[in-house]
PDB file of C-alpha atoms in Angstrom:
ATOM      1  CA  ALA A 181      -0.845  -7.669 -28.128  1.00 71.00           C
ATOM      2  CA  GLN A 182      -3.067  -8.093 -25.116  1.00 78.00           C
ATOM      3  CA  SER A 183      -4.612  -5.280 -23.259  1.00 87.00           C
ATOM      4  CA  VAL A 184      -5.872  -5.417 -19.637  1.00 92.00           C
ATOM      5  CA  THR A 185      -8.639  -3.260 -18.336  1.00 94.00           C
ATOM      6  CA  GLN A 186      -9.446  -2.585 -14.730  1.00 94.00           C
ATOM      7  CA  LEU A 187     -12.447  -0.496 -14.968  1.00 89.00           C
ATOM      8  CA  ASP A 188     -12.328   0.928 -11.426  1.00 93.00           C
ATOM      9  CA  SER A 189      -9.321   2.952 -10.445  1.00 92.00           C
ATOM     10  CA  GLN A 190     -10.544   3.408  -6.817  1.00 95.00           C
ATOM     11  CA  VAL A 191     -12.881   1.283  -4.755  1.00 97.00           C
ATOM     12  CA  PRO A 192     -13.840   2.392  -1.266  1.00 97.00           C
ATOM     13  CA  VAL A 193     -15.675  -0.117   0.803  1.00 97.00           C
ATOM     14  CA  PHE A 194     -16.644  -0.503   4.436  1.00 97.00           C
ATOM     15  CA  GLU A 195     -15.084  -3.022   6.691  1.00 97.00           C
ATOM     16  CA  GLU A 196     -16.767  -6.514   6.542  1.00 97.00           C
ATOM     17  CA  ALA A 197     -18.584  -5.596   3.229  1.00 98.00           C
ATOM     18  CA  PRO A 198     -18.077  -7.643   0.107  1.00 97.00           C
ATOM     19  CA  VAL A 199     -15.996  -6.357  -2.727  1.00 97.00           C
ATOM     20  CA  GLU A 200     -15.491  -7.096  -6.450  1.00 97.00           C
ATOM     21  CA  LEU A 201     -12.449  -5.731  -8.446  1.00 97.00           C
ATOM     22  CA  ARG A 202     -13.091  -6.041 -12.139  1.00 97.00           C
ATOM     23  CA  CYS A 203     -10.584  -7.134 -14.810  1.00 96.00           C
ATOM     24  CA  ASN A 204     -11.216  -7.671 -18.454  1.00 95.00           C
ATOM     25  CA  TYR A 205      -8.550  -8.691 -21.028  1.00 92.00           C
ATOM     26  CA  SER A 206      -8.629  -8.312 -24.816  1.00 89.00           C
ATOM     27  CA  SER A 207      -7.891 -11.826 -26.331  1.00 75.00           C
ATOM     28  CA  SER A 208      -9.293 -15.184 -25.334  1.00 64.00           C
ATOM     29  CA  VAL A 209      -6.476 -17.163 -26.920  1.00 72.00           C
ATOM     30  CA  SER A 210      -4.707 -19.330 -24.364  1.00 75.00           C
ATOM     31  CA  VAL A 211      -3.935 -17.166 -21.357  1.00 83.00           C
ATOM     32  CA  TYR A 212      -2.556 -17.216 -17.949  1.00 87.00           C
ATOM     33  CA  LEU A 213      -4.173 -14.846 -15.517  1.00 91.00           C
ATOM     34  CA  PHE A 214      -2.906 -13.318 -12.259  1.00 92.00           C
ATOM     35  CA  TRP A 215      -3.861 -10.888  -9.552  1.00 95.00           C
ATOM     36  CA  TYR A 216      -1.097  -9.111  -7.637  1.00 95.00           C
ATOM     37  CA  VAL A 217      -1.404  -6.962  -4.530  1.00 95.00           C
ATOM     38  CA  GLN A 218       0.879  -4.075  -3.684  1.00 93.00           C
ATOM     39  CA  TYR A 219       0.887  -2.695  -0.178  1.00 91.00           C
ATOM     40  CA  PRO A 220       2.230   0.844   0.398  1.00 84.00           C
ATOM     41  CA  ASN A 221       5.997   1.147  -0.242  1.00 78.00           C
ATOM     42  CA  GLN A 222       6.284  -2.538  -1.136  1.00 82.00           C
ATOM     43  CA  GLY A 223       6.702  -4.524  -4.274  1.00 84.00           C
ATOM     44  CA  LEU A 224       3.996  -6.655  -5.791  1.00 91.00           C
ATOM     45  CA  GLN A 225       2.988  -9.952  -4.276  1.00 91.00           C
ATOM     46  CA  LEU A 226       1.102 -12.654  -6.099  1.00 91.00           C
ATOM     47  CA  LEU A 227      -2.375 -13.065  -4.771  1.00 94.00           C
ATOM     48  CA  LEU A 228      -3.687 -15.882  -6.970  1.00 93.00           C
ATOM     49  CA  LYS A 229      -3.375 -17.229 -10.481  1.00 91.00           C
ATOM     50  CA  TYR A 230      -5.225 -19.172 -13.109  1.00 89.00           C
ATOM     51  CA  LEU A 231      -3.181 -21.440 -15.395  1.00 84.00           C
ATOM     52  CA  SER A 232      -5.663 -24.227 -16.236  1.00 81.00           C
ATOM     53  CA  GLY A 233      -8.326 -26.486 -14.661  1.00 83.00           C
ATOM     54  CA  SER A 234     -10.953 -25.122 -12.401  1.00 84.00           C
ATOM     55  CA  THR A 235     -12.075 -21.680 -13.462  1.00 86.00           C
ATOM     56  CA  LEU A 236     -12.431 -20.587  -9.704  1.00 88.00           C
ATOM     57  CA  VAL A 237      -9.152 -19.968  -7.888  1.00 88.00           C
ATOM     58  CA  GLU A 238      -8.691 -18.896  -4.285  1.00 87.00           C
ATOM     59  CA  SER A 239      -6.020 -17.217  -2.173  1.00 88.00           C
ATOM     60  CA  ILE A 240      -5.164 -18.045   1.311  1.00 81.00           C
ATOM     61  CA  ASN A 241      -6.537 -14.824   2.672  1.00 87.00           C
ATOM     62  CA  GLY A 242     -10.086 -15.132   1.421  1.00 93.00           C
ATOM     63  CA  PHE A 243      -9.897 -13.698  -2.050  1.00 95.00           C
ATOM     64  CA  GLU A 244     -11.151 -15.571  -5.050  1.00 96.00           C
ATOM     65  CA  ALA A 245     -11.325 -14.950  -8.834  1.00 96.00           C
ATOM     66  CA  GLU A 246     -13.180 -16.620 -11.585  1.00 93.00           C
ATOM     67  CA  PHE A 247     -11.943 -17.080 -15.085  1.00 91.00           C
ATOM     68  CA  ASN A 248     -14.698 -16.426 -17.554  1.00 90.00           C
ATOM     69  CA  LYS A 249     -13.496 -17.232 -21.064  1.00 87.00           C
ATOM     70  CA  SER A 250     -16.631 -16.069 -22.934  1.00 89.00           C
ATOM     71  CA  GLN A 251     -16.555 -12.659 -21.177  1.00 89.00           C
ATOM     72  CA  THR A 252     -12.716 -12.492 -21.107  1.00 91.00           C
ATOM     73  CA  SER A 253     -12.822 -11.539 -17.464  1.00 93.00           C
ATOM     74  CA  PHE A 254     -11.102 -12.444 -14.273  1.00 95.00           C
ATOM     75  CA  HIS A 255     -12.770 -10.538 -11.529  1.00 97.00           C
ATOM     76  CA  LEU A 256     -11.523 -10.659  -8.024  1.00 97.00           C
ATOM     77  CA  ARG A 257     -13.854 -10.965  -5.090  1.00 97.00           C
ATOM     78  CA  LYS A 258     -13.864 -11.201  -1.266  1.00 97.00           C
ATOM     79  CA  PRO A 259     -17.065 -11.682   0.776  1.00 96.00           C
ATOM     80  CA  SER A 260     -15.898  -9.690   3.763  1.00 97.00           C
ATOM     81  CA  VAL A 261     -12.946  -7.254   3.623  1.00 97.00           C
ATOM     82  CA  HIS A 262     -10.657  -6.197   6.500  1.00 96.00           C
ATOM     83  CA  ILE A 263      -8.723  -3.014   7.014  1.00 96.00           C
ATOM     84  CA  SER A 264      -5.548  -4.942   6.152  1.00 94.00           C
ATOM     85  CA  ASP A 265      -6.795  -5.436   2.643  1.00 96.00           C
ATOM     86  CA  THR A 266      -6.256  -1.810   1.833  1.00 96.00           C
ATOM     87  CA  ALA A 267      -3.808  -1.938  -1.000  1.00 96.00           C
ATOM     88  CA  GLU A 268      -3.384  -1.538  -4.851  1.00 95.00           C
ATOM     89  CA  TYR A 269      -4.527  -4.543  -6.790  1.00 96.00           C
ATOM     90  CA  PHE A 270      -3.184  -5.407 -10.274  1.00 95.00           C
ATOM     91  CA  CYS A 271      -4.611  -7.795 -12.838  1.00 95.00           C
ATOM     92  CA  ALA A 272      -2.119  -9.314 -15.203  1.00 92.00           C
ATOM     93  CA  VAL A 273      -2.338 -11.502 -18.280  1.00 89.00           C
ATOM     94  CA  ARG A 274       0.263 -13.578 -20.037  1.00 84.00           C
ATOM     95  CA  ASP A 275      -0.802 -15.167 -23.286  1.00 73.00           C
ATOM     96  CA  GLY A 276       0.362 -18.565 -24.558  1.00 68.00           C
ATOM     97  CA  THR A 277       1.765 -17.144 -27.776  1.00 65.00           C
ATOM     98  CA  GLY A 278       4.208 -14.598 -26.398  1.00 61.00           C
ATOM     99  CA  ASN A 279       5.955 -14.575 -23.044  1.00 66.00           C
ATOM    100  CA  GLN A 280       5.136 -11.115 -21.981  1.00 74.00           C
ATOM    101  CA  PHE A 281       3.128 -10.005 -19.028  1.00 81.00           C
ATOM    102  CA  TYR A 282       0.445  -7.343 -19.473  1.00 87.00           C
ATOM    103  CA  PHE A 283      -0.696  -5.446 -16.411  1.00 90.00           C
ATOM    104  CA  GLY A 284      -3.833  -3.401 -15.835  1.00 92.00           C
ATOM    105  CA  THR A 285      -3.524   0.085 -14.438  1.00 91.00           C
ATOM    106  CA  GLY A 286      -4.499  -1.071 -10.953  1.00 93.00           C
ATOM    107  CA  THR A 287      -7.378  -0.620  -8.596  1.00 96.00           C
ATOM    108  CA  SER A 288      -6.871   1.127  -5.263  1.00 95.00           C
ATOM    109  CA  LEU A 289      -8.910  -0.583  -2.676  1.00 97.00           C
ATOM    110  CA  THR A 290      -9.620   1.368   0.530  1.00 97.00           C
ATOM    111  CA  VAL A 291     -11.334  -0.278   3.386  1.00 97.00           C
ATOM    112  CA  ILE A 292     -13.200   2.110   5.597  1.00 97.00           C
ATOM    113  CA  PRO A 293     -13.545   1.287   9.391  1.00 95.00           C
TER     114      PRO A 293
ATOM    115  CA  LYS B  98      15.550 -17.653   0.892  1.00 67.00           C
ATOM    116  CA  ALA B  99      16.222 -13.916   0.511  1.00 79.00           C
ATOM    117  CA  GLY B 100      13.865 -12.146  -1.803  1.00 92.00           C
ATOM    118  CA  VAL B 101      14.556 -10.099  -4.817  1.00 95.00           C
ATOM    119  CA  THR B 102      16.746  -7.156  -4.076  1.00 96.00           C
ATOM    120  CA  GLN B 103      17.120  -3.932  -6.009  1.00 96.00           C
ATOM    121  CA  THR B 104      19.629  -1.205  -5.591  1.00 96.00           C
ATOM    122  CA  PRO B 105      19.588   1.606  -5.131  1.00 96.00           C
ATOM    123  CA  ARG B 106      16.168   2.138  -3.587  1.00 95.00           C
ATOM    124  CA  TYR B 107      15.956   5.814  -4.485  1.00 96.00           C
ATOM    125  CA  LEU B 108      17.821   7.802  -7.123  1.00 96.00           C
ATOM    126  CA  ILE B 109      17.704  11.464  -8.211  1.00 97.00           C
ATOM    127  CA  LYS B 110      19.168  12.366 -11.617  1.00 97.00           C
ATOM    128  CA  THR B 111      18.989  15.284 -14.036  1.00 97.00           C
ATOM    129  CA  ARG B 112      17.912  15.390 -17.593  1.00 97.00           C
ATOM    130  CA  GLY B 113      20.491  14.122 -20.026  1.00 97.00           C
ATOM    131  CA  GLN B 114      22.243  11.942 -17.508  1.00 97.00           C
ATOM    132  CA  GLN B 115      22.315   8.141 -17.537  1.00 97.00           C
ATOM    133  CA  VAL B 116      21.489   5.680 -14.835  1.00 98.00           C
ATOM    134  CA  THR B 117      22.026   2.010 -14.008  1.00 98.00           C
ATOM    135  CA  LEU B 118      19.768  -0.008 -11.768  1.00 98.00           C
ATOM    136  CA  SER B 119      20.629  -3.387 -10.321  1.00 98.00           C
ATOM    137  CA  CYS B 120      18.533  -6.426  -9.566  1.00 98.00           C
ATOM    138  CA  SER B 121      19.489  -9.520  -7.692  1.00 97.00           C
ATOM    139  CA  PRO B 122      17.006 -12.357  -8.226  1.00 96.00           C
ATOM    140  CA  ILE B 123      16.060 -15.067  -5.669  1.00 95.00           C
ATOM    141  CA  SER B 124      18.706 -17.766  -5.609  1.00 94.00           C
ATOM    142  CA  GLY B 125      18.124 -20.274  -8.279  1.00 91.00           C
ATOM    143  CA  HIS B 126      15.868 -18.064 -10.395  1.00 92.00           C
ATOM    144  CA  ARG B 127      17.004 -17.636 -13.926  1.00 92.00           C
ATOM    145  CA  SER B 128      14.583 -15.301 -15.343  1.00 91.00           C
ATOM    146  CA  VAL B 129      14.528 -11.536 -14.580  1.00 94.00           C
ATOM    147  CA  SER B 130      12.007  -9.143 -15.827  1.00 94.00           C
ATOM    148  CA  TRP B 131      11.871  -5.275 -15.631  1.00 96.00           C
ATOM    149  CA  TYR B 132       8.885  -3.098 -15.396  1.00 95.00           C
ATOM    150  CA  GLN B 133       8.228   0.622 -15.225  1.00 96.00           C
ATOM    151  CA  GLN B 134       5.475   1.689 -12.876  1.00 92.00           C
ATOM    152  CA  THR B 135       3.889   5.135 -13.061  1.00 90.00           C
ATOM    153  CA  PRO B 136       0.612   6.451 -11.652  1.00 82.00           C
ATOM    154  CA  GLY B 137      -0.998   7.014 -15.022  1.00 75.00           C
ATOM    155  CA  GLN B 138       0.215   4.016 -16.977  1.00 80.00           C
ATOM    156  CA  GLY B 139       0.457   1.304 -14.347  1.00 83.00           C
ATOM    157  CA  LEU B 140       3.136  -1.375 -14.906  1.00 89.00           C
ATOM    158  CA  GLN B 141       4.672  -1.507 -18.267  1.00 91.00           C
ATOM    159  CA  PHE B 142       6.916  -4.372 -19.356  1.00 90.00           C
ATOM    160  CA  LEU B 143      10.402  -3.328 -20.366  1.00 94.00           C
ATOM    161  CA  PHE B 144      12.246  -6.612 -21.017  1.00 92.00           C
ATOM    162  CA  GLU B 145      12.955 -10.150 -19.753  1.00 92.00           C
ATOM    163  CA  TYR B 146      16.293 -11.933 -19.510  1.00 93.00           C
ATOM    164  CA  PHE B 147      16.878 -15.625 -19.182  1.00 92.00           C
ATOM    165  CA  SER B 148      20.344 -17.193 -19.229  1.00 91.00           C
ATOM    166  CA  GLU B 149      22.012 -13.940 -20.123  1.00 94.00           C
ATOM    167  CA  THR B 150      19.925 -13.451 -23.219  1.00 93.00           C
ATOM    168  CA  GLN B 151      17.024 -10.968 -23.709  1.00 92.00           C
ATOM    169  CA  ARG B 152      13.990 -13.096 -24.509  1.00 89.00           C
ATOM    170  CA  ASN B 153      11.200 -10.530 -24.638  1.00 85.00           C
ATOM    171  CA  LYS B 154      11.012  -6.790 -25.071  1.00 88.00           C
ATOM    172  CA  GLY B 155       8.319  -4.237 -24.425  1.00 88.00           C
ATOM    173  CA  ASN B 156       7.638  -1.104 -26.361  1.00 88.00           C
ATOM    174  CA  PHE B 157      10.270   1.237 -25.003  1.00 94.00           C
ATOM    175  CA  PRO B 158      12.853   3.344 -26.896  1.00 95.00           C
ATOM    176  CA  GLY B 159      16.432   2.123 -27.353  1.00 95.00           C
ATOM    177  CA  ARG B 160      17.504   4.439 -24.459  1.00 97.00           C
ATOM    178  CA  PHE B 161      16.337   1.633 -22.162  1.00 97.00           C
ATOM    179  CA  SER B 162      18.659  -1.299 -22.247  1.00 96.00           C
ATOM    180  CA  GLY B 163      19.587  -4.251 -19.896  1.00 97.00           C
ATOM    181  CA  ARG B 164      21.817  -7.137 -19.426  1.00 97.00           C
ATOM    182  CA  GLN B 165      22.059 -10.215 -17.324  1.00 97.00           C
ATOM    183  CA  PHE B 166      25.158 -11.775 -15.857  1.00 97.00           C
ATOM    184  CA  SER B 167      26.067 -15.464 -15.393  1.00 95.00           C
ATOM    185  CA  ASN B 168      24.866 -15.392 -11.824  1.00 94.00           C
ATOM    186  CA  SER B 169      21.477 -14.244 -13.097  1.00 95.00           C
ATOM    187  CA  ARG B 170      21.858 -10.712 -11.631  1.00 97.00           C
ATOM    188  CA  SER B 171      20.584  -8.036 -13.931  1.00 98.00           C
ATOM    189  CA  GLU B 172      21.168  -4.456 -14.598  1.00 98.00           C
ATOM    190  CA  MET B 173      18.996  -1.925 -16.456  1.00 98.00           C
ATOM    191  CA  ASN B 174      20.475   1.164 -18.007  1.00 98.00           C
ATOM    192  CA  VAL B 175      18.614   4.340 -19.104  1.00 97.00           C
ATOM    193  CA  SER B 176      20.668   6.863 -21.135  1.00 95.00           C
ATOM    194  CA  THR B 177      19.830  10.491 -21.941  1.00 96.00           C
ATOM    195  CA  LEU B 178      17.259  10.640 -19.124  1.00 97.00           C
ATOM    196  CA  GLU B 179      14.001  12.539 -19.710  1.00 97.00           C
ATOM    197  CA  LEU B 180      11.598  13.946 -17.141  1.00 96.00           C
ATOM    198  CA  GLY B 181       9.057  11.307 -18.228  1.00 94.00           C
ATOM    199  CA  ASP B 182      11.432   8.538 -17.077  1.00 96.00           C
ATOM    200  CA  SER B 183      10.621   9.424 -13.489  1.00 96.00           C
ATOM    201  CA  ALA B 184       8.953   6.252 -12.112  1.00 96.00           C
ATOM    202  CA  LEU B 185       9.263   3.250  -9.896  1.00 94.00           C
ATOM    203  CA  TYR B 186      11.265   0.561 -11.667  1.00 96.00           C
ATOM    204  CA  LEU B 187      10.390  -2.942 -10.579  1.00 95.00           C
ATOM    205  CA  CYS B 188      12.419  -6.145 -11.113  1.00 95.00           C
ATOM    206  CA  ALA B 189      10.797  -9.605 -10.931  1.00 93.00           C
ATOM    207  CA  SER B 190      12.375 -12.967 -10.893  1.00 92.00           C
ATOM    208  CA  SER B 191      11.033 -16.402 -11.635  1.00 88.00           C
ATOM    209  CA  LEU B 192      12.503 -19.936 -11.972  1.00 86.00           C
ATOM    210  CA  GLN B 193      12.113 -20.267 -15.642  1.00 77.00           C
ATOM    211  CA  LEU B 194      10.742 -18.009 -18.335  1.00 70.00           C
ATOM    212  CA  ALA B 195       7.828 -16.414 -16.655  1.00 62.00           C
ATOM    213  CA  GLY B 196       5.168 -18.120 -18.816  1.00 61.00           C
ATOM    214  CA  GLY B 197       2.887 -19.446 -16.254  1.00 63.00           C
ATOM    215  CA  ASN B 198       5.251 -19.227 -13.441  1.00 73.00           C
ATOM    216  CA  GLU B 199       4.936 -16.938 -10.498  1.00 80.00           C
ATOM    217  CA  GLN B 200       6.998 -13.807 -10.570  1.00 86.00           C
ATOM    218  CA  PHE B 201       8.528 -12.501  -7.451  1.00 90.00           C
ATOM    219  CA  PHE B 202       8.926  -8.793  -7.286  1.00 92.00           C
ATOM    220  CA  GLY B 203      11.508  -6.617  -5.611  1.00 94.00           C
ATOM    221  CA  PRO B 204      10.708  -3.431  -3.734  1.00 92.00           C
ATOM    222  CA  GLY B 205      11.678  -1.295  -6.712  1.00 94.00           C
ATOM    223  CA  THR B 206      13.984   1.633  -7.458  1.00 96.00           C
ATOM    224  CA  ARG B 207      12.337   5.056  -7.256  1.00 95.00           C
ATOM    225  CA  LEU B 208      13.896   7.159 -10.063  1.00 97.00           C
ATOM    226  CA  THR B 209      13.334  10.897 -10.005  1.00 97.00           C
ATOM    227  CA  VAL B 210      14.482  12.948 -12.982  1.00 97.00           C
ATOM    228  CA  LEU B 211      14.839  16.746 -12.457  1.00 96.00           C
TER     229      LEU B 211
END
């Protein structure tokens, strides 16, 4: 079974500063990779996903993530954060052998004015 | 299109009771997955239903069960509730089995067991 590690449970960052939220997974066998965001009192929303092709994927609100197979990582980055980016971010992996999603424990991003 | 809806939004039960949670997927979606979200454990996969059949199951005891109806709506049942079952239960739907497809999440049902 897969395991997903989000090393940082809380990340405080000042507004307009860059941020990186780290995600590592356990197995490099064919995987699909996802980042979800959860705003307070809401369900999860898909931020971006890697299925195949270019290893760098982008979201519409300025986030990007890079699939690194050798390091089994899928870190999420944004060059300049906004107050509205304050939320919980979850990394998820679904491997090609099973059909189960595995989620990390989440990273709480707090953007400080 | 309406999003994924879950009812009820909040529920308070006592130990030993049972509970049924309901999830209505987005129209046209055939796959429904259930997750348990707790502060310490994050999201943990319970099971996935597709075409009224359970296709995948997580590592939860038999007290947790589910089913899916012909209209793709799904219910989750937890029997003999324990204090540790207090959590946010999330339902997610997708067009097909959620392999590489996007899952759309509902707002969740907050279950508190006293």
